[in-house]
mmCIF file with all atom_site columns, C-alpha atoms in Angstrom:
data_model
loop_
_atom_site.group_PDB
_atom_site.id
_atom_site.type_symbol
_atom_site.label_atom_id
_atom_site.label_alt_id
_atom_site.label_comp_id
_atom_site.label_asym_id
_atom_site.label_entity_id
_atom_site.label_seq_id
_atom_site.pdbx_PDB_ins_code
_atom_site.Cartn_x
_atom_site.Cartn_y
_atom_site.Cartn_z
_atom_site.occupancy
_atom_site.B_iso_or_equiv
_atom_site.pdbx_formal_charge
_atom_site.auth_seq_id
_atom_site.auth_comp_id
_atom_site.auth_asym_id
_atom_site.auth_atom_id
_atom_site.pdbx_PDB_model_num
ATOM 1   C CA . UNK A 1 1   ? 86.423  84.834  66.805  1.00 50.00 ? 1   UNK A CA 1
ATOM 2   C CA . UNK A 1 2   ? 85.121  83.987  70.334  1.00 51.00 ? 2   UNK A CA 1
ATOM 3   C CA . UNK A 1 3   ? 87.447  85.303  73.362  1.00 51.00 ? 3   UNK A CA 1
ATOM 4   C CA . UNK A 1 4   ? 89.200  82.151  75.021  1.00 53.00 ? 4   UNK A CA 1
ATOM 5   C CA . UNK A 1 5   ? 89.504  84.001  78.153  1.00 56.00 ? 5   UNK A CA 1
ATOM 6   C CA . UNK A 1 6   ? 86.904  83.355  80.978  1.00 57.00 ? 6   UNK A CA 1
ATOM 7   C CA . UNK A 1 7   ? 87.266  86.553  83.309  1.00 56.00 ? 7   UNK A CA 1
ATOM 8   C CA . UNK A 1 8   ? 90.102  86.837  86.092  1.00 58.00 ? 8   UNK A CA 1
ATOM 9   C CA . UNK A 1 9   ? 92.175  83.714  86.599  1.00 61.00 ? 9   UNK A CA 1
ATOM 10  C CA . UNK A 1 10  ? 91.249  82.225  89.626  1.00 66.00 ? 10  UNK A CA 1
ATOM 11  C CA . UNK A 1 11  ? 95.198  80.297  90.453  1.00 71.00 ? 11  UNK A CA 1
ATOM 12  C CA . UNK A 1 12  ? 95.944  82.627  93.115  1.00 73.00 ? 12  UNK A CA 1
ATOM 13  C CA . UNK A 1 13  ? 92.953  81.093  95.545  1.00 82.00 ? 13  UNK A CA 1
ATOM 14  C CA . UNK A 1 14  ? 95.030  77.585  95.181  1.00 87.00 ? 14  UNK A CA 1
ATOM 15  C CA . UNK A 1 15  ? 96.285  75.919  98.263  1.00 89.00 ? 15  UNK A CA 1
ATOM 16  C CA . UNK A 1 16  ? 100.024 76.981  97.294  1.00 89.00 ? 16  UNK A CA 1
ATOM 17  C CA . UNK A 1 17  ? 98.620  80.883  96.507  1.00 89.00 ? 17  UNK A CA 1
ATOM 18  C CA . UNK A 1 18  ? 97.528  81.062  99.790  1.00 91.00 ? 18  UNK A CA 1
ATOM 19  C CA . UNK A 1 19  ? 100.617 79.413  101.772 1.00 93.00 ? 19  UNK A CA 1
ATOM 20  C CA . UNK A 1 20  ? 103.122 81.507  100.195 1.00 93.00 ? 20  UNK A CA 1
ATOM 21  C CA . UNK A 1 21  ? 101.129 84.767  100.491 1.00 93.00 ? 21  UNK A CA 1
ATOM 22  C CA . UNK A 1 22  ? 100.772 83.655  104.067 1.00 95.00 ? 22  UNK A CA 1
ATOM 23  C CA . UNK A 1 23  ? 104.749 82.975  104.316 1.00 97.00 ? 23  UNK A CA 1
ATOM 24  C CA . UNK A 1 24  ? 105.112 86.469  102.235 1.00 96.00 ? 24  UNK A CA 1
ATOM 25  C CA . UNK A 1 25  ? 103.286 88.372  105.483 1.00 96.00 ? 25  UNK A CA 1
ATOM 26  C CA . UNK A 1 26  ? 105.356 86.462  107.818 1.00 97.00 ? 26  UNK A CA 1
ATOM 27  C CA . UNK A 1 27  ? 108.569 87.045  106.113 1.00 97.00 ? 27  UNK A CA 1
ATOM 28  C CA . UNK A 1 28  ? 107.495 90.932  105.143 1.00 97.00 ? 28  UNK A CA 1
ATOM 29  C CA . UNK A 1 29  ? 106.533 91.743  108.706 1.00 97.00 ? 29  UNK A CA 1
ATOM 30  C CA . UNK A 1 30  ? 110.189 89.983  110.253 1.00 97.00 ? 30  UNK A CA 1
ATOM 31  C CA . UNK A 1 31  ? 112.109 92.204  107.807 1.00 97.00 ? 31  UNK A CA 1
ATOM 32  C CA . UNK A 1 32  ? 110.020 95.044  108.897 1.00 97.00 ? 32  UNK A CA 1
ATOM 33  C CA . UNK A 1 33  ? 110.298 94.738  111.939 1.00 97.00 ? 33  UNK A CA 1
ATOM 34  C CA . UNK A 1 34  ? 114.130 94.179  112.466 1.00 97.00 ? 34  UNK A CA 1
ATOM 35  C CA . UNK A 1 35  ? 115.575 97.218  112.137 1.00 96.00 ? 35  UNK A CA 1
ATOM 36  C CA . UNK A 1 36  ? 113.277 99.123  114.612 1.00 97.00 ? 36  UNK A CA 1
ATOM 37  C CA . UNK A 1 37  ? 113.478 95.837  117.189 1.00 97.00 ? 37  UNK A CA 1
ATOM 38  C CA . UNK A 1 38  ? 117.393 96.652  117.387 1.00 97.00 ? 38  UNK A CA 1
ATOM 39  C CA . UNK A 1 39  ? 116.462 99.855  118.415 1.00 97.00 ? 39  UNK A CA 1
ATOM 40  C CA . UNK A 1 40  ? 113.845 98.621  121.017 1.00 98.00 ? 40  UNK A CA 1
ATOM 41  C CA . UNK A 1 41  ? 116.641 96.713  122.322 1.00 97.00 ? 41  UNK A CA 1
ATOM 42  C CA . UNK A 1 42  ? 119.114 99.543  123.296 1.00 97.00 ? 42  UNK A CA 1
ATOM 43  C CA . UNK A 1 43  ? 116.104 100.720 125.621 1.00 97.00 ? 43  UNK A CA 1
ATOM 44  C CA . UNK A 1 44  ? 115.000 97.889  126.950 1.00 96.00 ? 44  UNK A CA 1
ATOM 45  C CA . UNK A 1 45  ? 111.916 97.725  125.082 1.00 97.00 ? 45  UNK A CA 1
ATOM 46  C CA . UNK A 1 46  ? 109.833 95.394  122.963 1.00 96.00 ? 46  UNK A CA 1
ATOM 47  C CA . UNK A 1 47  ? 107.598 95.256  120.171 1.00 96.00 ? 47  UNK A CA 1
ATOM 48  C CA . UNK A 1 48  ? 104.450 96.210  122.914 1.00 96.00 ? 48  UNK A CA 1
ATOM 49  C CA . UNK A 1 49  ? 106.264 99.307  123.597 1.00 98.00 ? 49  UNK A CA 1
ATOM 50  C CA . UNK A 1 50  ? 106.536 100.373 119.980 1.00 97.00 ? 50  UNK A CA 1
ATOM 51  C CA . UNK A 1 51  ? 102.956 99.557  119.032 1.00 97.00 ? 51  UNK A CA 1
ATOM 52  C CA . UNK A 1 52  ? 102.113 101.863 122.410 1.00 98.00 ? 52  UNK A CA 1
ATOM 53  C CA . UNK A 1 53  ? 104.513 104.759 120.984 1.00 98.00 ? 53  UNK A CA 1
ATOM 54  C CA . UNK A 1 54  ? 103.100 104.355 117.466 1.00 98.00 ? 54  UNK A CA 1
ATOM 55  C CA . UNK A 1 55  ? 99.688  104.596 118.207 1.00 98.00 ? 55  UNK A CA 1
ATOM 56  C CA . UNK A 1 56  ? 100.090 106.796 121.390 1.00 98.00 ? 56  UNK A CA 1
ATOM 57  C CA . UNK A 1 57  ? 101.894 109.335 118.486 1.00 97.00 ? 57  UNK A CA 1
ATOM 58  C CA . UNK A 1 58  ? 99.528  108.776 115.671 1.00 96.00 ? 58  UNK A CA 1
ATOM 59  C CA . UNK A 1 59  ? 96.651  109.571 117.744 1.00 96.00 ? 59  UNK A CA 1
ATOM 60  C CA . UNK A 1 60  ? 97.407  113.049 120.393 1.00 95.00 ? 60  UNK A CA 1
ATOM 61  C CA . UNK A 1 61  ? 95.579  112.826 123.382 1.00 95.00 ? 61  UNK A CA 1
ATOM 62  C CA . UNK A 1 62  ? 94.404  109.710 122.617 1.00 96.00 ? 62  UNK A CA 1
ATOM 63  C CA . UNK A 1 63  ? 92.336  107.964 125.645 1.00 95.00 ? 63  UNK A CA 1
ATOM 64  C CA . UNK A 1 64  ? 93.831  104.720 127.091 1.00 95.00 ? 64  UNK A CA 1
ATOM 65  C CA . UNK A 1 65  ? 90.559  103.009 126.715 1.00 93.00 ? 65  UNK A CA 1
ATOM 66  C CA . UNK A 1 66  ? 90.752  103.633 122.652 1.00 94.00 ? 66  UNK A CA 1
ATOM 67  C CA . UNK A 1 67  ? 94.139  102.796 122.864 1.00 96.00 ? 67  UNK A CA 1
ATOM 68  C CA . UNK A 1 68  ? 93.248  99.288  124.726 1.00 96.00 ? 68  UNK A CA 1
ATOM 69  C CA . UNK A 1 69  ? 90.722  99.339  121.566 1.00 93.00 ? 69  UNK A CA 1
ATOM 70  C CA . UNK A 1 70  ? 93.326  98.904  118.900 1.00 94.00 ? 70  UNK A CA 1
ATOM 71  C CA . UNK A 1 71  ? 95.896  96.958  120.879 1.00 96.00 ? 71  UNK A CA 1
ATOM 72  C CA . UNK A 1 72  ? 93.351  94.543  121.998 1.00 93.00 ? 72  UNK A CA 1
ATOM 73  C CA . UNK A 1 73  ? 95.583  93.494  124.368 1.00 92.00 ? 73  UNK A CA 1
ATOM 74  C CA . UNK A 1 74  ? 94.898  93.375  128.552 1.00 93.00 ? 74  UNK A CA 1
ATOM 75  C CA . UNK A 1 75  ? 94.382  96.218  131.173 1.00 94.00 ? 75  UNK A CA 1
ATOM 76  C CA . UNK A 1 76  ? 97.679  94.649  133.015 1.00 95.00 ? 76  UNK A CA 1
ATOM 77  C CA . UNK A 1 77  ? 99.846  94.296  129.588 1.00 94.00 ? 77  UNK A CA 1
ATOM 78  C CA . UNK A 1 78  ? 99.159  97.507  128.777 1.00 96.00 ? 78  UNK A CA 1
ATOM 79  C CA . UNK A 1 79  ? 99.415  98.859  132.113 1.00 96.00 ? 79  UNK A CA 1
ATOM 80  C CA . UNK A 1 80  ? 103.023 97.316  132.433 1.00 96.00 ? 80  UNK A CA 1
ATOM 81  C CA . UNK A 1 81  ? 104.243 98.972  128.785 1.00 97.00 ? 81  UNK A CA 1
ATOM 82  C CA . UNK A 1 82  ? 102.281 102.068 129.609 1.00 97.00 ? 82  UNK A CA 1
ATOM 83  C CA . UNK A 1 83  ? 103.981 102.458 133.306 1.00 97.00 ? 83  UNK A CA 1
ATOM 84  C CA . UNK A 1 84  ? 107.323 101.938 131.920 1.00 97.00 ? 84  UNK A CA 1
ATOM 85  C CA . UNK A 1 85  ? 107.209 104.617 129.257 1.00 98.00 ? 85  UNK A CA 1
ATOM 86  C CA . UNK A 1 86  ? 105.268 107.288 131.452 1.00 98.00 ? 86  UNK A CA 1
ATOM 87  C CA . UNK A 1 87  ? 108.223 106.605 133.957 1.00 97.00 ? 87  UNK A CA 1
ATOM 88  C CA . UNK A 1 88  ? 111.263 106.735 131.474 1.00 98.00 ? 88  UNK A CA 1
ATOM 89  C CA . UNK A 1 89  ? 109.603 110.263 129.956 1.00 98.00 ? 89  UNK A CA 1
ATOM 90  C CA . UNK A 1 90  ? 108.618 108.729 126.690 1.00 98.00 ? 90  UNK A CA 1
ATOM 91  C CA . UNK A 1 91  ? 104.698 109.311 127.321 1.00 98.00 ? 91  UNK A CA 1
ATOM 92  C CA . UNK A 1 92  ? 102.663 111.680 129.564 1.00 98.00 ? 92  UNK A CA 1
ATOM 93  C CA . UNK A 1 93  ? 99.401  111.342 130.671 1.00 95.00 ? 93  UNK A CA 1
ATOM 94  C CA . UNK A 1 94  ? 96.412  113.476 131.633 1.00 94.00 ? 94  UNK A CA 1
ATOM 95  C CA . UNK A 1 95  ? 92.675  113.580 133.161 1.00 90.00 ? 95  UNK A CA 1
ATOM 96  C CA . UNK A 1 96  ? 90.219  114.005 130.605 1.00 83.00 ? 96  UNK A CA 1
ATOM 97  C CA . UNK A 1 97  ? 88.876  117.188 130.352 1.00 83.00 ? 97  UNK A CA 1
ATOM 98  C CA . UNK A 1 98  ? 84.868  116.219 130.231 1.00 84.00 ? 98  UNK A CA 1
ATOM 99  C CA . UNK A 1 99  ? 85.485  112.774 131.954 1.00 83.00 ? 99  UNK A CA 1
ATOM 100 C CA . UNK A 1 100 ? 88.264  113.251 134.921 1.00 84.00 ? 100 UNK A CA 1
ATOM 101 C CA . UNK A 1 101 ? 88.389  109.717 134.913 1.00 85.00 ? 101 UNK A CA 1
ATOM 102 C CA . UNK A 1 102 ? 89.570  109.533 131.102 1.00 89.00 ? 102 UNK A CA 1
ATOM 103 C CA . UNK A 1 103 ? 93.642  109.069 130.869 1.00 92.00 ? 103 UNK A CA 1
ATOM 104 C CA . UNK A 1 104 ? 94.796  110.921 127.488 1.00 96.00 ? 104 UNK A CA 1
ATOM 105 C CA . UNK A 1 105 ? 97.737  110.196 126.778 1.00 98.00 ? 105 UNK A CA 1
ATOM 106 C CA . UNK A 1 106 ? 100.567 112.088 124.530 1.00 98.00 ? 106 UNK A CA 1
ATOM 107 C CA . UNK A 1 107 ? 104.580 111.458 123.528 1.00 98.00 ? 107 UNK A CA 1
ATOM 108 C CA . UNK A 1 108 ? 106.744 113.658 125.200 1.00 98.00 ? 108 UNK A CA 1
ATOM 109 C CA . UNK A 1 109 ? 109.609 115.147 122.773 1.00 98.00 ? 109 UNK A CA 1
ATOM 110 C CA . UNK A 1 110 ? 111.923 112.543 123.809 1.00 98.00 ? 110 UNK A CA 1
ATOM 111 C CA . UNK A 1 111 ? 108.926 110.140 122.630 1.00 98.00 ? 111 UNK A CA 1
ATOM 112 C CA . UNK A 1 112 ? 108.253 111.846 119.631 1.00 98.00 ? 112 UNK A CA 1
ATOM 113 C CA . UNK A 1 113 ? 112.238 111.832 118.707 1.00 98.00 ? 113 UNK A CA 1
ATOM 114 C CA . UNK A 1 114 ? 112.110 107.812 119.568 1.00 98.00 ? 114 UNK A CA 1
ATOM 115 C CA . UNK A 1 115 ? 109.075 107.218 117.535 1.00 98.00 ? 115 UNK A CA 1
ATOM 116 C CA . UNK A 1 116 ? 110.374 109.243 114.687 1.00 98.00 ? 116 UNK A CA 1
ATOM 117 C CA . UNK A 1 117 ? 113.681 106.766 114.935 1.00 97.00 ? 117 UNK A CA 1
ATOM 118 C CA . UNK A 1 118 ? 111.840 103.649 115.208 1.00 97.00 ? 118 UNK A CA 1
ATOM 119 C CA . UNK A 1 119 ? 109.354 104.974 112.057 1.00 96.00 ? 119 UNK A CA 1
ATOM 120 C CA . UNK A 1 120 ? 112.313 106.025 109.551 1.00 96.00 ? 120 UNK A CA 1
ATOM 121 C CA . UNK A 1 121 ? 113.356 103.391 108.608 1.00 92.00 ? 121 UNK A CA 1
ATOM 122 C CA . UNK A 1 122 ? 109.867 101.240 108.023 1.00 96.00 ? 122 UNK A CA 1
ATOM 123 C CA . UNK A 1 123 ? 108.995 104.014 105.843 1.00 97.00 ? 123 UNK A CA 1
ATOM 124 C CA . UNK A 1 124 ? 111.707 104.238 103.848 1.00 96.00 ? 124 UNK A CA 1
ATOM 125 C CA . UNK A 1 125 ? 110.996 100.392 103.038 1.00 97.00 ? 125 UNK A CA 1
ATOM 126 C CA . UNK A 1 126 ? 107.824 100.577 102.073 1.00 97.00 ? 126 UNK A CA 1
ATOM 127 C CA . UNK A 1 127 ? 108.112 103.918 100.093 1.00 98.00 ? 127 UNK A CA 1
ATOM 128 C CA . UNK A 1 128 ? 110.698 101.925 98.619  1.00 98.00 ? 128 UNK A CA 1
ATOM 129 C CA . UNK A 1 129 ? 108.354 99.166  97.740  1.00 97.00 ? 129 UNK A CA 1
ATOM 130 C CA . UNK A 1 130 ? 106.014 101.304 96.621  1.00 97.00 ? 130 UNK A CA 1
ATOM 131 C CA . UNK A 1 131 ? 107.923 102.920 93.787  1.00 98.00 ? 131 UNK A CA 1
ATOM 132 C CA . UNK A 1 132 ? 109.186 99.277  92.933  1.00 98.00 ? 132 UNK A CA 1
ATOM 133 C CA . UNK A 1 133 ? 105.823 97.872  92.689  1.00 97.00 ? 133 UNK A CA 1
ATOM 134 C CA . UNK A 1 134 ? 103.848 100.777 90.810  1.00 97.00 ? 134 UNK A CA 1
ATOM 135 C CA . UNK A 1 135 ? 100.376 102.743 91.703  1.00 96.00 ? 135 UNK A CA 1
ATOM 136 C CA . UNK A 1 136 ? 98.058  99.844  90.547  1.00 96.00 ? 136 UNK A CA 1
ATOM 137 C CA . UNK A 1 137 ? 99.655  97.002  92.976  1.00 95.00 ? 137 UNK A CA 1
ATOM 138 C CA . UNK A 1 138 ? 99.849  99.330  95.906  1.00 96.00 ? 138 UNK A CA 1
ATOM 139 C CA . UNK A 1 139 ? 95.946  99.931  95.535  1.00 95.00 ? 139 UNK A CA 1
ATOM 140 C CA . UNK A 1 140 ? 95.350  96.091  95.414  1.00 94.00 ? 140 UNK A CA 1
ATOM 141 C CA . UNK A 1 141 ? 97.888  95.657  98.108  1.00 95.00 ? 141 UNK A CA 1
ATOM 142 C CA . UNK A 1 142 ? 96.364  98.126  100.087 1.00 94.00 ? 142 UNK A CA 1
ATOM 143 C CA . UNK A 1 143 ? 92.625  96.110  99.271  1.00 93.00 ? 143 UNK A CA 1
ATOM 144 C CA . UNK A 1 144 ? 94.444  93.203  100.320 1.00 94.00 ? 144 UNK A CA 1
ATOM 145 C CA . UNK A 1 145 ? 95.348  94.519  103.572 1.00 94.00 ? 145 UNK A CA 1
ATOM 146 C CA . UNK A 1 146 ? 91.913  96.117  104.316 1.00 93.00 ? 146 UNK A CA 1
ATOM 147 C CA . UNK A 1 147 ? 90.363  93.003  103.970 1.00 93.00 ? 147 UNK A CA 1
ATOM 148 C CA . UNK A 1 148 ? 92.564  90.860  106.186 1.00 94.00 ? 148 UNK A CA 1
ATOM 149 C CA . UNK A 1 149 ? 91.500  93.241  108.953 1.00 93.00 ? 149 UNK A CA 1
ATOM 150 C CA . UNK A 1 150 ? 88.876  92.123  110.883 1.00 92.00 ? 150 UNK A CA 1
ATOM 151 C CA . UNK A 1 151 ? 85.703  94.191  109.400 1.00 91.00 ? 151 UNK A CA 1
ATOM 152 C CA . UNK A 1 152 ? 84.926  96.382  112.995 1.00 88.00 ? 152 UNK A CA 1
ATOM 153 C CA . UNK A 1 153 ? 88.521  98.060  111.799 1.00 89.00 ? 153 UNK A CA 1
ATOM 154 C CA . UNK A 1 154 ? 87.839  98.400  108.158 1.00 90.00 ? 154 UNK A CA 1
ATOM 155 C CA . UNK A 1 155 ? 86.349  101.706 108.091 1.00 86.00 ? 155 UNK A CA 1
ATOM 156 C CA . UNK A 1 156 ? 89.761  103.505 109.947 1.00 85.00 ? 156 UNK A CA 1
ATOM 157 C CA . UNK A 1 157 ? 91.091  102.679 106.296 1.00 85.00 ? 157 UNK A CA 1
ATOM 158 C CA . UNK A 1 158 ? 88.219  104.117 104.012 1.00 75.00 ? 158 UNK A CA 1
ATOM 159 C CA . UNK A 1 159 ? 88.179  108.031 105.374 1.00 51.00 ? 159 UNK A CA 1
ATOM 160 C CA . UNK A 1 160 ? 91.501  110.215 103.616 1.00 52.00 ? 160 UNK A CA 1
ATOM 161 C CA . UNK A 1 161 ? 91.873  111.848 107.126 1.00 48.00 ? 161 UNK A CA 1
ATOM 162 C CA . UNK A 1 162 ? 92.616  108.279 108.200 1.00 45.00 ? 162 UNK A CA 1
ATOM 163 C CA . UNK A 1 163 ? 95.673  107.865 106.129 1.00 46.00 ? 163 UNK A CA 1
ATOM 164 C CA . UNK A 1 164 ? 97.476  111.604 106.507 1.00 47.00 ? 164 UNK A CA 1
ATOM 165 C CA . UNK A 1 165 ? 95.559  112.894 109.939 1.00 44.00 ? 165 UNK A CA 1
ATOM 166 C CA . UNK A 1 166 ? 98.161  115.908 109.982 1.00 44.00 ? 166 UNK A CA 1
ATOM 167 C CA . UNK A 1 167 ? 96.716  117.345 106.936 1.00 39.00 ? 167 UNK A CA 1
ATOM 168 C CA . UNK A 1 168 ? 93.288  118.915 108.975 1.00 37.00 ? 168 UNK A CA 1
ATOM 169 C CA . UNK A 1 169 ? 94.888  119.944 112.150 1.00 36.00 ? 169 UNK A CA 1
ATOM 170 C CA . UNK A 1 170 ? 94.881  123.553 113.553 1.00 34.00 ? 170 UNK A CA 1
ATOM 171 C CA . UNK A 1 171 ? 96.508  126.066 112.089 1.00 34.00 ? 171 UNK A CA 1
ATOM 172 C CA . UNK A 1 172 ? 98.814  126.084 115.361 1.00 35.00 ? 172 UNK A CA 1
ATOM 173 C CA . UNK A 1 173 ? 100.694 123.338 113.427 1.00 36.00 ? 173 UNK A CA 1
ATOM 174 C CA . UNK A 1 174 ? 100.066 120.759 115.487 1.00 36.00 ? 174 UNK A CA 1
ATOM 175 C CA . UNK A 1 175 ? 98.098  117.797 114.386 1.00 37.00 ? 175 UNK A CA 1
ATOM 176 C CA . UNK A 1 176 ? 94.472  117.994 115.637 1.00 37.00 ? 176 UNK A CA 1
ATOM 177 C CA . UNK A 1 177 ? 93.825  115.309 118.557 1.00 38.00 ? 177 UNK A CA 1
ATOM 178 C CA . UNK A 1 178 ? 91.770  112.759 116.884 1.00 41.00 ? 178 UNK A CA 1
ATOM 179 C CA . UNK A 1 179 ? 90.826  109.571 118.833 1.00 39.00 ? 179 UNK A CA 1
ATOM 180 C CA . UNK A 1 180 ? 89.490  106.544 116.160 1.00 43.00 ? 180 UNK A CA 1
ATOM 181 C CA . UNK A 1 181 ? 85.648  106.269 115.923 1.00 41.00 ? 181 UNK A CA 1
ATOM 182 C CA . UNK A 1 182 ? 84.379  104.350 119.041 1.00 37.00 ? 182 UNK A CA 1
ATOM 183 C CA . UNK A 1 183 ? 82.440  101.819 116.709 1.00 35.00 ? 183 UNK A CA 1
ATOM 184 C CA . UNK A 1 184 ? 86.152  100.698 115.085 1.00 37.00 ? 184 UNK A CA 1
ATOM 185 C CA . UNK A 1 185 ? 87.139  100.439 118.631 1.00 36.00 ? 185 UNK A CA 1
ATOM 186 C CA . UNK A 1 186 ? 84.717  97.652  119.354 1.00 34.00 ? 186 UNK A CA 1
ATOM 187 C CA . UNK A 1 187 ? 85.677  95.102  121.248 1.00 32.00 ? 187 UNK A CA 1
ATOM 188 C CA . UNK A 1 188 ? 84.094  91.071  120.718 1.00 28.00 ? 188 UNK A CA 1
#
């Protein structure tokens, strides 16, 4: 008896697939993001100054060129975010130590304890989603993901070190201060 099915189904590349999948990112990042925005709020910050702590902790001693790199935002919009939490003793920043010039920049422990707050709950929503979902659709969600991102930033997702960066740092306990790979940092 032949086999009536043709490969994959190809429904989900349908004008409706692709509207609600984009409505599903738009409503996923809202909810997301609501619960750390209240928190934003009670300092006077906004979603620039979370992306800034985020990164800023993700990355130690990360430069602010690299940093401009994944925003891909402005010198002055960064500068204004940047200011503000170097002057409320969120952030700190230092000269290089090859390039003077270089600004690294690191969360001070009242950062740390704010990024920590702001993190919490996002990842108890998607651990949450995770477990709901199952191994297999986190994967393709995951590939899904990947490929939305423009291709320069791709390759941040393919190394292990990329997704748990704590796991090769000294054995002083701190993570190891690892800027992203200039080439992902390209700007166009």
């Amino acid at each position: 008896m032949a086999d009536v099915k043709g490969g994959p189904n190809p429904l989900f590349l349908r004008e409706e697939e692709l509207r609600q999948a984009m409505e599903l990112l738009f409503f996923g990042y809202r909810d997301f993001t609501r619960e750390p925005d209240q928190i934003l709020a009670d300092y006077g910050f906004g979603r620039a100054h979370h992306r800034v702590i985020y990164f800023v902790g993700r990355h130690p001693a990360i430069t602010v060129s690299d940093l401009l790199g994944i925003l891909r935002i402005t010198k002055q919009s960064l500068s204004r975010v940047l200011g503000q939490l170097v002057r409320e003793g969120f952030i700190t920043q230092r000269p290089g130590l090859r390039d003077r010039r270089q600004r690294l920049l690191e969360l001070t422990d009242k950062g740390r304890e704010l990024e920590a707050k702001l993190s919490e709950r996002q990842r108890v929503r998607i651990a949450k989603a995770y477990r709901k979902a199952g191994a297999e659709a986190v994967e393709g969600f995951r590939t899904v993901l990947t490929n939305i991102i423009d291709e320069p930033d791709r390759g941040r997702f393919e190394r292990p070190e990329a997704l748990n960066p704590s796991s090769s740092g000294p054995s002083s306990g701190k993570p190891e201060a690892k800027t992203p790979p200039a080439k992902s940092l390209a700007r166009r």
